[in-house]
Amino acid sequence: MQFLKILFWCLLAFVAAVFTFGNWTTISIQLFGGLVAEVNLPLLLLTTFLLGFLPTLIYQRWMRFRLRQRLTAAERAMESALAAARGPEPAPPVEPRPAPTPAAPTPAIPTPAAATPIATPGAE
């Protein structure tokens, strides 16, 4: 697609160059007070084209800017209306913390007072 755009602009530039070369004549324009302006035809055509095109381009850009501003304002209004319709967001549920458990006392290691033999049945 980019190639086609470049080709189009190159062809347009070529046609403009051929037109300029073929029509390079001087035109006399009668101004106020007896003044005469001699202008080349391609320059005159470019000037008249820009006099018609630039106001249209400025108007189009201005309307595009205004429509974007209106769209942004409408989106903000819609978002605030939706937020108001939904109501406040509920707070996340608070999970109660478990009470801390006291540390279990460590069992004391019994000290062997006297080694008593364990009697087993049937053994003497």
PDB file of N, CA and C in Angstrom, residues 69-104:
ATOM      1  N   GLN A  69     -13.471  16.928  20.753  1.00  0.00           N
ATOM      2  CA  GLN A  69     -13.738  17.482  22.079  1.00  0.00           C
ATOM      3  C   GLN A  69     -15.121  17.070  22.566  1.00  0.00           C
ATOM      4  N   ARG A  70     -16.113  17.127  21.681  1.00  0.00           N
ATOM      5  CA  ARG A  70     -17.473  16.740  22.063  1.00  0.00           C
ATOM      6  C   ARG A  70     -17.537  15.256  22.405  1.00  0.00           C
ATOM      7  N   LEU A  71     -16.828  14.427  21.626  1.00  0.00           N
ATOM      8  CA  LEU A  71     -16.818  12.993  21.893  1.00  0.00           C
ATOM      9  C   LEU A  71     -16.172  12.700  23.240  1.00  0.00           C
ATOM     10  N   THR A  72     -15.081  13.362  23.547  1.00  0.00           N
ATOM     11  CA  THR A  72     -14.415  13.166  24.835  1.00  0.00           C
ATOM     12  C   THR A  72     -15.322  13.587  25.984  1.00  0.00           C
ATOM     13  N   ALA A  73     -16.009  14.716  25.828  1.00  0.00           N
ATOM     14  CA  ALA A  73     -16.926  15.177  26.879  1.00  0.00           C
ATOM     15  C   ALA A  73     -18.087  14.205  27.043  1.00  0.00           C
ATOM     16  N   ALA A  74     -18.612  13.677  25.944  1.00  0.00           N
ATOM     17  CA  ALA A  74     -19.716  12.714  26.028  1.00  0.00           C
ATOM     18  C   ALA A  74     -19.259  11.417  26.687  1.00  0.00           C
ATOM     19  N   GLU A  75     -18.049  10.965  26.390  1.00  0.00           N
ATOM     20  CA  GLU A  75     -17.531   9.746  27.024  1.00  0.00           C
ATOM     21  C   GLU A  75     -17.361   9.949  28.523  1.00  0.00           C
ATOM     22  N   ARG A  76     -16.850  11.123  28.920  1.00  0.00           N
ATOM     23  CA  ARG A  76     -16.703  11.394  30.353  1.00  0.00           C
ATOM     24  C   ARG A  76     -18.057  11.438  31.045  1.00  0.00           C
ATOM     25  N   ALA A  77     -19.056  12.071  30.408  1.00  0.00           N
ATOM     26  CA  ALA A  77     -20.392  12.155  31.000  1.00  0.00           C
ATOM     27  C   ALA A  77     -21.016  10.768  31.113  1.00  0.00           C
ATOM     28  N   MET A  78     -20.825   9.936  30.094  1.00  0.00           N
ATOM     29  CA  MET A  78     -21.372   8.585  30.130  1.00  0.00           C
ATOM     30  C   MET A  78     -20.714   7.767  31.241  1.00  0.00           C
ATOM     31  N   GLU A  79     -19.419   7.910  31.380  1.00  0.00           N
ATOM     32  CA  GLU A  79     -18.705   7.161  32.419  1.00  0.00           C
ATOM     33  C   GLU A  79     -19.159   7.585  33.812  1.00  0.00           C
ATOM     34  N   SER A  80     -19.342   8.885  34.021  1.00  0.00           N
ATOM     35  CA  SER A  80     -19.791   9.335  35.342  1.00  0.00           C
ATOM     36  C   SER A  80     -21.235   8.913  35.595  1.00  0.00           C
ATOM     37  N   ALA A  81     -22.086   8.899  34.550  1.00  0.00           N
ATOM     38  CA  ALA A  81     -23.469   8.446  34.725  1.00  0.00           C
ATOM     39  C   ALA A  81     -23.513   6.959  35.055  1.00  0.00           C
ATOM     40  N   LEU A  82     -22.682   6.181  34.415  1.00  0.00           N
ATOM     41  CA  LEU A  82     -22.632   4.748  34.718  1.00  0.00           C
ATOM     42  C   LEU A  82     -22.111   4.509  36.129  1.00  0.00           C
ATOM     43  N   ALA A  83     -21.132   5.286  36.534  1.00  0.00           N
ATOM     44  CA  ALA A  83     -20.597   5.127  37.889  1.00  0.00           C
ATOM     45  C   ALA A  83     -21.649   5.503  38.923  1.00  0.00           C
ATOM     46  N   ALA A  84     -22.447   6.531  38.649  1.00  0.00           N
ATOM     47  CA  ALA A  84     -23.498   6.932  39.585  1.00  0.00           C
ATOM     48  C   ALA A  84     -24.608   5.887  39.625  1.00  0.00           C
ATOM     49  N   ALA A  85     -24.918   5.265  38.494  1.00  0.00           N
ATOM     50  CA  ALA A  85     -25.971   4.247  38.453  1.00  0.00           C
ATOM     51  C   ALA A  85     -25.537   2.984  39.191  1.00  0.00           C
ATOM     52  N   ARG A  86     -24.278   2.663  39.123  1.00  0.00           N
ATOM     53  CA  ARG A  86     -23.782   1.473  39.813  1.00  0.00           C
ATOM     54  C   ARG A  86     -23.713   1.680  41.315  1.00  0.00           C
ATOM     55  N   GLY A  87     -23.562   2.886  41.724  1.00  0.00           N
ATOM     56  CA  GLY A  87     -23.420   3.160  43.153  1.00  0.00           C
ATOM     57  C   GLY A  87     -21.974   2.997  43.561  1.00  0.00           C
ATOM     58  N   PRO A  88     -21.738   3.241  44.832  1.00  0.00           N
ATOM     59  CA  PRO A  88     -20.350   3.101  45.280  1.00  0.00           C
ATOM     60  C   PRO A  88     -19.937   1.637  45.264  1.00  0.00           C
ATOM     61  N   GLU A  89     -18.719   1.429  44.980  1.00  0.00           N
ATOM     62  CA  GLU A  89     -18.216   0.063  44.960  1.00  0.00           C
ATOM     63  C   GLU A  89     -18.142  -0.454  46.388  1.00  0.00           C
ATOM     64  N   PRO A  90     -18.621  -1.687  46.604  1.00  0.00           N
ATOM     65  CA  PRO A  90     -18.556  -2.226  47.962  1.00  0.00           C
ATOM     66  C   PRO A  90     -17.106  -2.443  48.377  1.00  0.00           C
ATOM     67  N   ALA A  91     -16.906  -2.235  49.654  1.00  0.00           N
ATOM     68  CA  ALA A  91     -15.559  -2.440  50.178  1.00  0.00           C
ATOM     69  C   ALA A  91     -15.270  -3.931  50.175  1.00  0.00           C
ATOM     70  N   PRO A  92     -14.053  -4.306  49.941  1.00  0.00           N
ATOM     71  CA  PRO A  92     -13.743  -5.732  49.951  1.00  0.00           C
ATOM     72  C   PRO A  92     -13.972  -6.286  51.354  1.00  0.00           C
ATOM     73  N   PRO A  93     -14.457  -7.525  51.455  1.00  0.00           N
ATOM     74  CA  PRO A  93     -14.728  -8.095  52.777  1.00  0.00           C
ATOM     75  C   PRO A  93     -13.441  -8.189  53.595  1.00  0.00           C
ATOM     76  N   VAL A  94     -13.590  -7.833  54.838  1.00  0.00           N
ATOM     77  CA  VAL A  94     -12.442  -7.867  55.738  1.00  0.00           C
ATOM     78  C   VAL A  94     -12.448  -9.220  56.428  1.00  0.00           C
ATOM     79  N   GLU A  95     -11.390  -9.937  56.274  1.00  0.00           N
ATOM     80  CA  GLU A  95     -11.285 -11.240  56.922  1.00  0.00           C
ATOM     81  C   GLU A  95     -10.724 -11.022  58.322  1.00  0.00           C
ATOM     82  N   PRO A  96     -11.406 -11.582  59.330  1.00  0.00           N
ATOM     83  CA  PRO A  96     -10.880 -11.402  60.689  1.00  0.00           C
ATOM     84  C   PRO A  96      -9.569 -12.156  60.840  1.00  0.00           C
ATOM     85  N   ARG A  97      -8.687 -11.520  61.536  1.00  0.00           N
ATOM     86  CA  ARG A  97      -7.410 -12.178  61.785  1.00  0.00           C
ATOM     87  C   ARG A  97      -7.584 -13.178  62.917  1.00  0.00           C
ATOM     88  N   PRO A  98      -6.989 -14.330  62.789  1.00  0.00           N
ATOM     89  CA  PRO A  98      -7.084 -15.290  63.895  1.00  0.00           C
ATOM     90  C   PRO A  98      -6.295 -14.771  65.098  1.00  0.00           C
ATOM     91  N   ALA A  99      -6.822 -15.091  66.258  1.00  0.00           N
ATOM     92  CA  ALA A  99      -6.144 -14.667  67.484  1.00  0.00           C
ATOM     93  C   ALA A  99      -4.810 -15.389  67.569  1.00  0.00           C
ATOM     94  N   PRO A 100      -3.801 -14.695  68.027  1.00  0.00           N
ATOM     95  CA  PRO A 100      -2.503 -15.365  68.123  1.00  0.00           C
ATOM     96  C   PRO A 100      -2.554 -16.455  69.194  1.00  0.00           C
ATOM     97  N   THR A 101      -2.030 -17.587  68.869  1.00  0.00           N
ATOM     98  CA  THR A 101      -2.006 -18.705  69.826  1.00  0.00           C
ATOM     99  C   THR A 101      -0.782 -18.550  70.714  1.00  0.00           C
ATOM    100  N   PRO A 102      -0.970 -18.806  72.008  1.00  0.00           N
ATOM    101  CA  PRO A 102       0.195 -18.700  72.895  1.00  0.00           C
ATOM    102  C   PRO A 102       1.184 -19.804  72.574  1.00  0.00           C
ATOM    103  N   ALA A 103       2.407 -19.500  72.798  1.00  0.00           N
ATOM    104  CA  ALA A 103       3.436 -20.486  72.520  1.00  0.00           C
ATOM    105  C   ALA A 103       3.315 -21.629  73.518  1.00  0.00           C
ATOM    106  N   ALA A 104       3.345 -22.851  73.040  1.00  0.00           N
ATOM    107  CA  ALA A 104       3.229 -24.032  73.907  1.00  0.00           C
ATOM    108  C   ALA A 104       4.515 -24.169  74.717  1.00  0.00           C
TER     109      ALA A 104
END
